[in-house]
Coordinates of C-alpha atoms and ligand atoms in Angstrom, one line a residue:
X1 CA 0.0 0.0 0.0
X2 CA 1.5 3.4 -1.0
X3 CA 2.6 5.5 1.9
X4 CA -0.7 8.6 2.9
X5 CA 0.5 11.6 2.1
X6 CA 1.0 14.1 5.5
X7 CA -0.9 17.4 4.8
X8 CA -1.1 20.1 7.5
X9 CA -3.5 23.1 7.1
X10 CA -2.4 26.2 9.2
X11 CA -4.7 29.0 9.3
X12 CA -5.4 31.5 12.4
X13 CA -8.1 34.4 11.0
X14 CA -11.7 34.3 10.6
X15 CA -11.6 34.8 6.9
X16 CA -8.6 31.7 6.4
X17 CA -10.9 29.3 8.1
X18 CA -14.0 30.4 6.3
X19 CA -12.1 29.8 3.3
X20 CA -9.6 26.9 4.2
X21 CA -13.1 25.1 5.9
X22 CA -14.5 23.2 2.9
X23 CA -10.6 22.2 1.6
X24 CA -10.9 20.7 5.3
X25 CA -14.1 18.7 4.7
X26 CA -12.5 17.2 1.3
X27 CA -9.2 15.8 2.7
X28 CA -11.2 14.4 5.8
X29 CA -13.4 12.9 3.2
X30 CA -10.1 11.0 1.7
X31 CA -8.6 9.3 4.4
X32 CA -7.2 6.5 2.0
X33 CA -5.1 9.0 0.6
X34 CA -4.3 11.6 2.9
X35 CA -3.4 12.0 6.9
X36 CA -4.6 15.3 7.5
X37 CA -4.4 17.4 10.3
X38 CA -5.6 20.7 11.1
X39 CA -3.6 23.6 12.7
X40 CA -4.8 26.7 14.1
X41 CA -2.4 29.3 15.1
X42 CA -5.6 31.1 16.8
X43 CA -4.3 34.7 15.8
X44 CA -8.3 35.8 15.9
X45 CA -9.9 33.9 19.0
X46 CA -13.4 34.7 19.3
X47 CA -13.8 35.3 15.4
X48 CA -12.0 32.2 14.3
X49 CA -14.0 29.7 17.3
X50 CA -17.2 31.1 15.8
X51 CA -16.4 29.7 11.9
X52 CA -14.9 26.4 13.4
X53 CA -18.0 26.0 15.5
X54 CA -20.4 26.6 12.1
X55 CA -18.5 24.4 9.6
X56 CA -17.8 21.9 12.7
X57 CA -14.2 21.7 12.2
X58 CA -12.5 20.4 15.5
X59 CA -8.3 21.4 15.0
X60 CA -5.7 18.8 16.2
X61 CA -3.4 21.7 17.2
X62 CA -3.8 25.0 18.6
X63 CA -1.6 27.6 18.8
X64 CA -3.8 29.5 21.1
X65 CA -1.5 32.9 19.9
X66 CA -4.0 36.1 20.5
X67 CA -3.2 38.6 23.0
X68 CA -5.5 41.6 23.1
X69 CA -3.9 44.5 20.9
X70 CA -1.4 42.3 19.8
X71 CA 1.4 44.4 17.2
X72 CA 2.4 42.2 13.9
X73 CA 5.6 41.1 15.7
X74 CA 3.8 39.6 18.5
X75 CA 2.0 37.7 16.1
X76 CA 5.2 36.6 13.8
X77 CA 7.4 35.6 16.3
X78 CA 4.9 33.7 18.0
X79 CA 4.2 31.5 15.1
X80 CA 7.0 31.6 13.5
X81 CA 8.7 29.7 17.1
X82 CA 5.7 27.9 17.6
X83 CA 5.7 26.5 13.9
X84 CA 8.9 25.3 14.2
X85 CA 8.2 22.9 17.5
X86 CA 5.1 21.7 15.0
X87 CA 6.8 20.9 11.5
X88 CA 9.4 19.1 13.8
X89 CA 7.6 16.8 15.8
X90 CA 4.5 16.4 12.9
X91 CA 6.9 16.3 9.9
X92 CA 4.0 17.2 7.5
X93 CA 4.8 16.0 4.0
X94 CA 3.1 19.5 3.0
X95 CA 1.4 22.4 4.3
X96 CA -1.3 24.6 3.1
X97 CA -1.5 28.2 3.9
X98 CA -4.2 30.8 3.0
X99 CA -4.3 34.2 1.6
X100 CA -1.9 37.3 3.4
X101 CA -2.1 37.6 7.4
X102 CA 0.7 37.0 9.4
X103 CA 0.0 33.8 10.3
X104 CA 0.4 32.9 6.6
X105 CA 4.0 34.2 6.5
X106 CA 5.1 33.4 9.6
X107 CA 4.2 30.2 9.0
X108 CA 5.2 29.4 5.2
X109 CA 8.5 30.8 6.3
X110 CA 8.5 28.2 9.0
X111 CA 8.2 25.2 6.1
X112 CA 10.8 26.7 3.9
X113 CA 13.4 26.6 6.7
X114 CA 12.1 23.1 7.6
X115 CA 12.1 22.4 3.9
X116 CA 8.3 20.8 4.0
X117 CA 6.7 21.7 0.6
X118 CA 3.9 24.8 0.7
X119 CA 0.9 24.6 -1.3
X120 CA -0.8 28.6 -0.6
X121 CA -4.6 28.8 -1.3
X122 CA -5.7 32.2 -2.6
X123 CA -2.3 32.6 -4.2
X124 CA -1.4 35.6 -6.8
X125 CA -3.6 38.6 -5.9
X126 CA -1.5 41.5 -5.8
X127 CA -1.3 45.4 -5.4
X128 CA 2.2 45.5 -5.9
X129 CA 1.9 49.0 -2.9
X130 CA 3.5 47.4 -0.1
X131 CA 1.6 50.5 2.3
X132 CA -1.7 48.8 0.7
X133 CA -3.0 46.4 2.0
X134 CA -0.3 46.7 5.1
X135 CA 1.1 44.2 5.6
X136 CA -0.7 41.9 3.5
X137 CA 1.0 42.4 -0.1
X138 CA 4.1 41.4 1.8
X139 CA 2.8 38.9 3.3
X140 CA 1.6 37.4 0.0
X141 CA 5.0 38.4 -1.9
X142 CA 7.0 36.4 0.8
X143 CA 4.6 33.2 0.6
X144 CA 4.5 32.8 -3.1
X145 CA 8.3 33.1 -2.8
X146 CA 8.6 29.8 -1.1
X147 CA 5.3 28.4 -2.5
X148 CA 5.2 24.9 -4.2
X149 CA 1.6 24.7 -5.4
X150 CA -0.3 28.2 -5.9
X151 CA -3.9 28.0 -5.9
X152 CA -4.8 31.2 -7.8
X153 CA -8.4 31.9 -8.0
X154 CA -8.1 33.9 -11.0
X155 CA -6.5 34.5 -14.0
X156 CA -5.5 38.0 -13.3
X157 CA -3.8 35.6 -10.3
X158 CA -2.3 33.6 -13.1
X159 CA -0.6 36.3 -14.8
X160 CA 0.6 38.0 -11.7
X161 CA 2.5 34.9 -10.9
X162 CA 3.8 34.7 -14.3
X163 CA 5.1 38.2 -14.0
X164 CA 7.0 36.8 -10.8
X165 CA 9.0 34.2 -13.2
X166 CA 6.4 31.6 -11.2
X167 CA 6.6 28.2 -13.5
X168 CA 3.3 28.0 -15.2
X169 CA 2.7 24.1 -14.2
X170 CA 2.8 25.3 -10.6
X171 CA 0.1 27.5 -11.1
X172 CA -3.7 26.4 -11.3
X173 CA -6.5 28.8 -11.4
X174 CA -9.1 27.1 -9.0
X175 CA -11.7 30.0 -8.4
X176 CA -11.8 31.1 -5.0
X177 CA -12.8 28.4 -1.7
X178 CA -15.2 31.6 -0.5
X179 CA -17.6 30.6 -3.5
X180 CA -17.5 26.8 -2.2
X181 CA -17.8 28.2 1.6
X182 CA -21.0 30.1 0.9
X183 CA -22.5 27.3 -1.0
X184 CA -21.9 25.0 1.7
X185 CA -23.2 27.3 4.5
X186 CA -26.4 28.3 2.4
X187 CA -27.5 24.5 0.8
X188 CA -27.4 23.4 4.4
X189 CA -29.2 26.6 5.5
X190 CA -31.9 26.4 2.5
X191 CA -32.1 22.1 3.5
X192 CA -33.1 22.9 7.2
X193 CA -36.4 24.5 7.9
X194 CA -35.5 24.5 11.7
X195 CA -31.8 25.8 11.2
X196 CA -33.1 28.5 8.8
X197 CA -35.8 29.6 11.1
X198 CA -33.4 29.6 14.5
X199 CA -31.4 31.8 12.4
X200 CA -34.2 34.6 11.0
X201 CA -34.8 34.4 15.0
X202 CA -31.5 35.3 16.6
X203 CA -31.1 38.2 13.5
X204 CA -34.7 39.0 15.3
X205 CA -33.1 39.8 18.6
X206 CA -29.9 41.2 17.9
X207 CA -31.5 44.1 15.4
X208 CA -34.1 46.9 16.4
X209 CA -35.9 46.9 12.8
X210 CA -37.6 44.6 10.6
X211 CA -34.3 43.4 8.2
X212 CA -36.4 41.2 6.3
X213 CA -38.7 44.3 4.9
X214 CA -36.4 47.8 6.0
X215 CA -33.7 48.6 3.9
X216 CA -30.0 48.5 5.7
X217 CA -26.4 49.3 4.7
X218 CA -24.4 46.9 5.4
X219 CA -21.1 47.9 7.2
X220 CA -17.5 46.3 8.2
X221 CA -14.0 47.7 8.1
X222 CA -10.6 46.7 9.7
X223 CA -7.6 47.2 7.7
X224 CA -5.0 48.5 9.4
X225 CA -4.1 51.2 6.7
X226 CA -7.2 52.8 8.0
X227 CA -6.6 53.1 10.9
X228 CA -6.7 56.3 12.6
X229 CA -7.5 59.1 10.0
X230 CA -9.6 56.7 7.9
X231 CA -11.4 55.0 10.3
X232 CA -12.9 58.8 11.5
X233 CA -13.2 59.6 8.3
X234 CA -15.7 56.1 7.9
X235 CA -17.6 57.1 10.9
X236 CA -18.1 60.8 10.4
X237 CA -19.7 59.9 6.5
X238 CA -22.0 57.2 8.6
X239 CA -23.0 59.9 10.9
X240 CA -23.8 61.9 7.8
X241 CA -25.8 59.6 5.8
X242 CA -27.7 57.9 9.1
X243 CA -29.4 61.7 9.3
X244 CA -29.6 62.0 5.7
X245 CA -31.3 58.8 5.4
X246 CA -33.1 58.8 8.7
X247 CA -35.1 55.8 7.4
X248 CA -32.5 53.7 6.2
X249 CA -30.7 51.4 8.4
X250 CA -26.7 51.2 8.9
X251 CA -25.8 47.8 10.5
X252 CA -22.3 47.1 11.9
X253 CA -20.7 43.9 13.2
X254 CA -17.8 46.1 14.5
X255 CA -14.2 43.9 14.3
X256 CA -12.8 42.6 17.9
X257 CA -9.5 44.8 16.8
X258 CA -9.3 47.9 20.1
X259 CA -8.5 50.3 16.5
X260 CA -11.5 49.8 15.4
X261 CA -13.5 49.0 18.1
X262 CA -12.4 52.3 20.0
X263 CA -13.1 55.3 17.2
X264 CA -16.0 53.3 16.0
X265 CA -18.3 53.0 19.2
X266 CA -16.9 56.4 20.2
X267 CA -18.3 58.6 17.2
X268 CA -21.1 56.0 16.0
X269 CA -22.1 55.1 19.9
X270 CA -26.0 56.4 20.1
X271 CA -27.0 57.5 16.6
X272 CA -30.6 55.8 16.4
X273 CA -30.4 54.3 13.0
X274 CA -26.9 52.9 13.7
X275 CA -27.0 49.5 14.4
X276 CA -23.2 48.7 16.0
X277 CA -23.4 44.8 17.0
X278 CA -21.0 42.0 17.9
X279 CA -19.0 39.7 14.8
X280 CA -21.6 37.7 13.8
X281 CA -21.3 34.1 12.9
X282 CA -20.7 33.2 9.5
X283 CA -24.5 32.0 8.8
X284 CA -26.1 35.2 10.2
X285 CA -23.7 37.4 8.3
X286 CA -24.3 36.0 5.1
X287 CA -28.6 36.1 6.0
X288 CA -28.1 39.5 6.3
X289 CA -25.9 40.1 3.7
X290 CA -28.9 38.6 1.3
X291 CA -31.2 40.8 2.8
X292 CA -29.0 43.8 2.4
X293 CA -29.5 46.7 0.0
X294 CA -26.1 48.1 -0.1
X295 CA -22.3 47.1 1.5
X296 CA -20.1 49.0 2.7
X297 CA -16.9 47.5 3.4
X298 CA -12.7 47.3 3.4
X299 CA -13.2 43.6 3.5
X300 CA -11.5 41.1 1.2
X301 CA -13.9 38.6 1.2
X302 CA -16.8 40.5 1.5
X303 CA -15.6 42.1 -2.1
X304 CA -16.1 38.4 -3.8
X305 CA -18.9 37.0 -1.8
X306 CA -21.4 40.2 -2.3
X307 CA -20.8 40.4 -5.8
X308 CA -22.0 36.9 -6.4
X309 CA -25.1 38.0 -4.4
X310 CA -25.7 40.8 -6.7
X311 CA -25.2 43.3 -4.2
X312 CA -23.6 46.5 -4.8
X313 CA -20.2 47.0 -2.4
X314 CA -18.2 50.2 -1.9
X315 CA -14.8 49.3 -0.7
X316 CA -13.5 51.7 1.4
X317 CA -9.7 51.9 0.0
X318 CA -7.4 53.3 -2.8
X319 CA -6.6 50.1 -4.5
X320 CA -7.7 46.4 -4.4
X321 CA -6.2 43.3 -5.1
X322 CA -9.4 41.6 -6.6
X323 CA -10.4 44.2 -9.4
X324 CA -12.3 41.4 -11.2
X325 CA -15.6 42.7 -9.7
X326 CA -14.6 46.3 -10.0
X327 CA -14.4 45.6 -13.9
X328 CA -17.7 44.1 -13.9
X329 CA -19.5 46.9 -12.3
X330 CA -20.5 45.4 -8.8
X331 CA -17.9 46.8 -6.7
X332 CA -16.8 50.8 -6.6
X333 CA -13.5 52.2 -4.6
X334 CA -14.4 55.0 -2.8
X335 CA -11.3 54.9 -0.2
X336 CA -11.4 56.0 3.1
X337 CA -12.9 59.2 2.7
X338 CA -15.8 60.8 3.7
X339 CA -16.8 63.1 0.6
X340 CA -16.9 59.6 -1.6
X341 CA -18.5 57.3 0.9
X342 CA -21.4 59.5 1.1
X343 CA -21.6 60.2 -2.1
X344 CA -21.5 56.6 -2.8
X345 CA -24.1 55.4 -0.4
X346 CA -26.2 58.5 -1.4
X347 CA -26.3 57.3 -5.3
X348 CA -27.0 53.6 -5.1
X349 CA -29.5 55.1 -2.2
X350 CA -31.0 57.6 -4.4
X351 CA -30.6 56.3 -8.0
X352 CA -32.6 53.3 -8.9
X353 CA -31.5 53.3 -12.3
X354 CA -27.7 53.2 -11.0
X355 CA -28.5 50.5 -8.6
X356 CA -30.1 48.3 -10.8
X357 CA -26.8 48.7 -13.3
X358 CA -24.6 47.7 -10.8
X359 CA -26.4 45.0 -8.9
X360 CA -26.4 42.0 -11.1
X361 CA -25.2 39.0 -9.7
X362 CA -22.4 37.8 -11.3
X363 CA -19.7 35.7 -10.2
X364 CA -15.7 36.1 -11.5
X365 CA -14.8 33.8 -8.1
X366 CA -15.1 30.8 -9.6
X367 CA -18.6 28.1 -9.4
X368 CA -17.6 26.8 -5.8
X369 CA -15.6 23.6 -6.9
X370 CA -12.1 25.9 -6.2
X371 CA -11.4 23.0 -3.7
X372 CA -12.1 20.0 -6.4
X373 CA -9.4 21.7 -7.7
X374 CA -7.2 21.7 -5.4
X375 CA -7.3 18.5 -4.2
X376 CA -7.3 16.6 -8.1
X377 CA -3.2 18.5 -7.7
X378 CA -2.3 17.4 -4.3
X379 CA -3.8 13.7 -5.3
X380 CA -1.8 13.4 -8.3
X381 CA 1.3 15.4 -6.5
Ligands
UD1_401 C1 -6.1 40.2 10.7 C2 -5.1 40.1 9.5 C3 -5.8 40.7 8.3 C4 -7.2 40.1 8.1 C5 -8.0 40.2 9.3 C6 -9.4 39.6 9.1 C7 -2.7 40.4 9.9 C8 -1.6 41.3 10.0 N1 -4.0 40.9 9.8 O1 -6.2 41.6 11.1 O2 -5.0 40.4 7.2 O3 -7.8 40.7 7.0 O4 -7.3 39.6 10.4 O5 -10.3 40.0 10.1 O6 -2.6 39.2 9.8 N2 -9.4 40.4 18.3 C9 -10.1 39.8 19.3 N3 -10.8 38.6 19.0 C10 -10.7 38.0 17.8 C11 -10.0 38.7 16.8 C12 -9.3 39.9 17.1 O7 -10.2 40.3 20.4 O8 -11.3 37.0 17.6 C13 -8.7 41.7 18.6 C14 -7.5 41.5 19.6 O9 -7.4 42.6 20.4 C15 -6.3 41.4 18.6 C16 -6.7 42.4 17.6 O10 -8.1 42.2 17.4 O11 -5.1 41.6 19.3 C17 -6.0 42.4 16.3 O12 -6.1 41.1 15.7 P1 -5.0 40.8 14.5 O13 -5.3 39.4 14.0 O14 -3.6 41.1 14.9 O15 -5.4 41.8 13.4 P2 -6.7 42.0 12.5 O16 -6.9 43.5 12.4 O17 -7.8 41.2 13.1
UDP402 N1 -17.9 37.9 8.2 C1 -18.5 37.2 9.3 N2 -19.1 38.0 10.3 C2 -19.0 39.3 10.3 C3 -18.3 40.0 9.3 C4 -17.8 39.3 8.3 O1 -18.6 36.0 9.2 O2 -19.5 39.9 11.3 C5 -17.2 37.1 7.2 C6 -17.5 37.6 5.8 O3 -18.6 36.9 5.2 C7 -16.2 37.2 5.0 C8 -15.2 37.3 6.1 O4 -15.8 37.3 7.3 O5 -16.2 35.8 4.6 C9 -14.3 38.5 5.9 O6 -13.5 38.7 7.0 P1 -12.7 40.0 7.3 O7 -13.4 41.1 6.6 O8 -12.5 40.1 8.7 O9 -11.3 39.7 6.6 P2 -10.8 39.9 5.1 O10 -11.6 39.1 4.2 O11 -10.7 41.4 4.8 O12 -9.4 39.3 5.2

């Protein structure tokens, strides 16, 4: 019997384990073929326990690295160090990383200097501004430097990697795992009457309006480029459009980061038609995002699931790394500034004609069978 191959997949954040979830599923599915263990660093607590707990995903290790207003070396020397005790004692044949946090650098560096082959999901999406997003184009430059297998979703992803003098038969464009996480959380959402109803009941208690009938902007924002200047300059154009549109809801799952947290209950704390509530789970977020009329967001993933929803999403930076949906219409930059997030809001708020333009669904993030994809290479590897 040919020896199972060892695979390892490290990921710390909620958006990596949203993402890395269903590639989880499909190598526990293949036990004949794969050994698989799953690793979290835990650099989001709170947010990472509440997508484990939704796709039922129990890890084998846990870093357990969080710290309240933890600083990025915090974070990469912790896992960096703790990596190294892992890859030692486990001796995965390979690892998968996701995306650009720190716990994907810190730990693809960790395999390269243990020499265990990296396979990085969400591979090639670049900027090519190391200020934006900080520090995530370098954490994405530094992976694909000691990737094996990159697992672009795209083939703006493709050609990236090219342009890096990446070997083309190491490249294969797999759409992106978000498509195949939201499928998975709404089939089983849509095959539950119970599930579906416990859900539209919790939304009921944590919001103060009727979001299946009222219309709501939908709101998130963390990046640390924003921070400080940007982040007032987000709240001061909510506090303008919730009196401009004093029947239009604004509702907020504000980010566990003190950055954000901080400015954002300060300034947004009280207004009646702001709705500032806790991360919500996976399933309620993407209820809501349904049900939403318009999103508002510096979110990475929130740019390719919305889209596919066919809502309209201002992204609230300069540049982005997945322009795919910008090309298509769905998703405007308005960066973090006050002027162009009300105007924004205000037009897709105002302008039916406009809105209806821009919110087709469409989907450039692949069909959700990214992680097919991924595993037909690492079988035949
Ligand atoms: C991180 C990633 C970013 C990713 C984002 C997704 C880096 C450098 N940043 O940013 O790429 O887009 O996650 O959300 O890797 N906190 C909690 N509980 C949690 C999560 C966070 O309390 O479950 C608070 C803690 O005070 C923590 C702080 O948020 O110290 C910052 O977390 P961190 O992961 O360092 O940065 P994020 O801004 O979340
Ligand atoms: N999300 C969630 N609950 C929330 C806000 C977002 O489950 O309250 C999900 C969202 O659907 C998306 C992911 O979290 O899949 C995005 O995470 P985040 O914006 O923190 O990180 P990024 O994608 O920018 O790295």
């Amino acid at each position: 019997m040919s020896k199972r191959k060892k695979v390892m997949l490290v990921f710390g954040t909620r958006p990596e384990a949203i993402k890395m979830a269903p590639l989880v599923h499909k190598f526990k599915a293949e036990p004949e073929t794969f050994d698989v263990q799953v690793c979290v660093t835990a650099q989001h607590r709170q947010m990472l326990d509440q997508v484990l707990k939704i796709f039922e995903i129990v890890p084998d290790i846990d870093l357990d690295v969080m710290k309240p207003g933890q600083d990025l070396f915090d974070v990469t020397t912790k896992v960096l160090q703790g990596m190294k005790d892992i890859f030692r004692y486990d001796k995965p044949d390979i690892i998968l990383v996701h995306g650009d946090t720190t716990t994907t650098l810190a730990t693809a560096v960790a395999g390269f200097y243990e020499g265990i082959a990296v396979g990085h999901v969400e591979a090639g999406l670049r900027t090519y501004d190391l200020s934006a997003p900080f520090p995530e184009e370098f954490n994405r430059q530094v992976a694909s430097k000691v990737t094996r297998w990159h697992f672009t979703p795209t083939e703006n992803g493709r050609a990236n990697l090219i342009a890096e003098r990446v070997a083309d038969e190491f490249i294969t464009v797999t759409g992106n795992t978000v498509i195949d996480a939201l499928h998975w959380v709404l089939n089983r959402i849509d095959a539950d009457d119970e599930r579906s109803t416990r859900l539209e009941e919790s939304l009921d208690l944590t919001l103060p309006f009727n979001w299946r009938i009222d219309r709501f902007v939908l709101i998130t924002g963390h990046r640390r480029e924003n921070f400080g200047e940007g982040f007032l300059q987000i709240c001061e154009a909510l506090c303008e459009l919730a009196s401009r549109f004093p029947k239009v809801h604004f509702v907020y799952p504000v980010h566990l980061n003190p950055n954000v947290q901080n400015p954002v209950r300060k300034i947004l704390g009280g207004l009646s038609n702001v709705h500032l509530i806790e991360p919500l789970g996976y399933e309620p977020f993407l209820w809501l995002l349904k049900q939403s009329h318009v999103v508002l967001t510096d979110s990475g993933g929130i740019q390719e699931e919305a889209p596919s929803l066919g809502k309209p999403v201002l992204v609230m930076r300069d540049v982005t790394e997945r322009p795919e949906a910008v090309e298509a219409g769905t998703v405007e930059l308005v960066g973090a500034d006050k002027a162009r997030i009300v105007a924004g809001v205000s037009r897709l708020l105002e302008d039916d004609v406009h809105y209806a333009k821009v919110s087709r669904a469409h989907n450039p993030y692949g069909d959700g069978k990214a992680c097919d994809r991924i595993m037909d290479v690492l079988r035949n590897s």
